[in-house]
């Protein structure tokens, strides 16, 4: 046991002396085990697998909990990456006050969406505005997914809003550096 611990400490000290790339190489040099900790882990000389998720900025999902990093904030509201139809990712504001998801005209063009309807919506200042709408096959954030969502298309907005129609089946916890979606 003492020799294994000494080899482990030697491995850590060597990695620290040479820098993080060596440590990351160690983390990726061993195949995942049945106790899969994602792609960021290392195996000690004794064979013990240790998660390096915090170091790599990755938190693996557990039991219907999905965590995504907050990229920045607008005001105090988190901006996260949101993927549409498993192909295009955009920064969006996580808007806990929005009942529906709103995308920009540029996002709609990139996704090659055609308007399928219209909706009247009351915006934050109380004004009622009419938006074109379109259907999205799926929207995903981390491992959280919502299918067949009707989105509003805002011609003058520079960033989209992710609303309750996406996260209605999740409890949301906004932390300092990440947002947690917990499946109900």
Coordinates of C-alpha atoms in Angstrom, one line a residue:
X1 CA 0.0 0.0 0.0
X2 CA 2.8 2.4 0.9
X3 CA 4.6 1.7 -2.4
X4 CA 1.4 2.4 -4.4
X5 CA 0.9 5.7 -2.5
X6 CA 4.5 6.7 -3.2
X7 CA 4.1 5.9 -6.9
X8 CA 0.9 7.9 -6.9
X9 CA 2.5 10.9 -5.3
X10 CA 5.5 10.6 -7.7
X11 CA 3.0 10.6 -10.6
X12 CA 1.3 13.7 -9.3
X13 CA 4.6 15.5 -8.5
X14 CA 6.0 14.6 -12.0
X15 CA 2.8 15.9 -13.6
X16 CA 2.9 19.1 -11.6
X17 CA 6.6 19.7 -12.4
X18 CA 6.0 19.2 -16.2
X19 CA 2.6 21.0 -16.3
X20 CA -1.0 20.3 -16.8
X21 CA -0.7 18.9 -20.4
X22 CA 1.1 15.9 -18.9
X23 CA -1.7 15.5 -16.3
X24 CA -4.4 15.8 -19.0
X25 CA -2.5 13.2 -21.1
X26 CA -2.6 10.9 -18.1
X27 CA -6.3 11.6 -17.7
X28 CA -7.1 10.6 -21.3
X29 CA -4.6 7.7 -21.6
X30 CA -6.7 5.0 -19.9
X31 CA -9.9 3.7 -21.4
X32 CA -13.2 4.4 -19.5
X33 CA -14.3 1.8 -17.0
X34 CA -17.7 0.6 -16.1
X35 CA -17.7 3.4 -13.6
X36 CA -17.6 5.9 -16.5
X37 CA -16.6 9.3 -15.2
X38 CA -16.8 11.0 -18.6
X39 CA -13.7 11.9 -20.6
X40 CA -11.8 13.6 -17.9
X41 CA -10.3 11.2 -15.3
X42 CA -7.1 9.5 -14.4
X43 CA -6.2 6.1 -13.0
X44 CA -3.8 5.8 -10.1
X45 CA -0.9 3.2 -10.2
X46 CA -3.1 1.0 -7.9
X47 CA -5.9 1.1 -10.5
X48 CA -8.2 3.5 -8.7
X49 CA -10.1 5.8 -11.1
X50 CA -10.4 9.5 -10.1
X51 CA -12.6 12.0 -11.7
X52 CA -10.9 15.3 -12.9
X53 CA -14.2 16.8 -13.9
X54 CA -13.8 20.0 -11.9
X55 CA -10.3 20.5 -13.3
X56 CA -11.5 20.0 -16.9
X57 CA -14.7 22.1 -16.3
X58 CA -17.0 19.1 -16.9
X59 CA -19.5 17.7 -14.5
X60 CA -21.0 14.4 -15.7
X61 CA -24.8 14.1 -15.4
X62 CA -26.2 12.0 -12.6
X63 CA -29.7 10.7 -12.3
X64 CA -31.4 13.2 -14.6
X65 CA -29.3 16.1 -13.6
X66 CA -27.7 18.1 -16.4
X67 CA -25.2 20.9 -15.7
X68 CA -24.1 23.5 -18.2
X69 CA -21.5 26.2 -17.9
X70 CA -22.6 29.9 -17.8
X71 CA -20.6 31.5 -20.6
X72 CA -21.3 35.1 -19.5
X73 CA -24.2 37.1 -18.0
X74 CA -26.2 39.9 -19.5
X75 CA -27.2 42.0 -16.5
X76 CA -27.3 39.2 -14.0
X77 CA -29.0 36.7 -16.3
X78 CA -27.1 33.7 -17.5
X79 CA -26.1 33.1 -21.1
X80 CA -25.7 29.4 -22.0
X81 CA -25.1 27.4 -25.2
X82 CA -28.2 25.9 -26.7
X83 CA -28.3 23.4 -29.6
X84 CA -31.1 23.2 -32.1
X85 CA -31.9 20.1 -34.2
X86 CA -28.6 18.5 -33.0
X87 CA -26.6 20.7 -35.4
X88 CA -26.5 24.4 -34.6
X89 CA -25.4 25.9 -31.3
X90 CA -26.2 29.5 -30.3
X91 CA -25.7 31.5 -27.1
X92 CA -29.1 32.2 -25.5
X93 CA -30.3 33.9 -22.3
X94 CA -31.8 31.5 -19.8
X95 CA -35.0 33.5 -19.2
X96 CA -37.0 32.1 -16.3
X97 CA -39.6 34.8 -16.8
X98 CA -40.3 33.8 -20.5
X99 CA -43.1 31.4 -21.1
X100 CA -41.9 30.7 -24.7
X101 CA -38.5 30.4 -26.4
X102 CA -37.6 33.3 -28.7
X103 CA -35.0 33.1 -31.4
X104 CA -33.4 35.8 -33.5
X105 CA -34.1 36.3 -37.2
X106 CA -30.4 35.4 -37.9
X107 CA -30.9 32.1 -35.9
X108 CA -34.0 31.3 -37.9
X109 CA -32.1 31.9 -41.2
X110 CA -29.2 29.7 -40.1
X111 CA -31.6 26.9 -39.1
X112 CA -33.4 27.4 -42.5
X113 CA -36.8 27.8 -40.7
X114 CA -39.9 29.0 -42.5
X115 CA -42.6 30.8 -40.5
X116 CA -45.6 28.5 -39.7
X117 CA -47.8 30.9 -37.8
X118 CA -48.1 34.0 -35.7
X119 CA -48.3 34.6 -32.0
X120 CA -49.2 37.7 -29.9
X121 CA -47.0 38.0 -26.8
X122 CA -46.8 40.4 -24.0
X123 CA -43.2 41.5 -23.4
X124 CA -41.6 42.7 -20.2
X125 CA -42.8 46.3 -20.4
X126 CA -46.4 45.2 -20.9
X127 CA -46.6 45.9 -24.6
X128 CA -48.2 43.2 -26.8
X129 CA -46.1 42.3 -29.9
X130 CA -46.8 40.0 -32.7
X131 CA -44.1 37.4 -33.7
X132 CA -43.8 34.9 -36.5
X133 CA -43.4 31.4 -35.2
X134 CA -41.8 28.2 -36.5
X135 CA -41.4 24.6 -35.3
X136 CA -38.1 23.2 -34.0
X137 CA -37.6 19.4 -33.9
X138 CA -35.4 19.5 -30.8
X139 CA -33.6 21.8 -28.5
X140 CA -30.9 20.6 -26.1
X141 CA -28.8 22.0 -23.4
X142 CA -26.2 19.6 -22.0
X143 CA -28.3 16.4 -21.8
X144 CA -31.6 18.1 -21.2
X145 CA -33.8 17.9 -24.3
X146 CA -37.2 19.2 -25.4
X147 CA -38.9 18.0 -28.6
X148 CA -41.3 19.7 -31.1
X149 CA -41.1 23.2 -29.7
X150 CA -42.8 26.2 -31.4
X151 CA -40.5 29.2 -31.2
X152 CA -41.2 32.8 -31.7
X153 CA -38.9 34.7 -34.2
X154 CA -37.9 38.2 -33.1
X155 CA -36.7 40.3 -36.0
X156 CA -35.0 42.9 -33.9
X157 CA -33.4 40.8 -31.1
X158 CA -29.7 40.2 -31.0
X159 CA -29.8 37.2 -28.7
X160 CA -32.4 34.5 -28.2
X161 CA -34.3 33.7 -25.0
X162 CA -34.7 30.1 -23.7
X163 CA -38.1 29.9 -22.0
X164 CA -40.4 27.7 -20.0
X165 CA -41.5 25.7 -23.0
X166 CA -38.0 24.2 -23.0
X167 CA -37.4 23.7 -19.3
X168 CA -40.9 23.1 -18.1
X169 CA -40.1 19.5 -17.1
X170 CA -36.9 20.5 -15.2
X171 CA -36.2 22.2 -11.9
X172 CA -33.6 24.8 -12.5
X173 CA -30.8 25.9 -10.2
X174 CA -28.7 28.8 -11.2
X175 CA -25.3 28.6 -9.6
X176 CA -22.3 30.9 -9.8
X177 CA -20.7 29.3 -12.8
X178 CA -23.2 26.8 -14.1
X179 CA -26.9 26.1 -14.5
X180 CA -28.3 22.8 -13.3
X181 CA -31.4 21.2 -14.9
X182 CA -32.9 18.5 -12.7
X183 CA -35.5 16.3 -14.4
X184 CA -38.8 16.1 -12.5

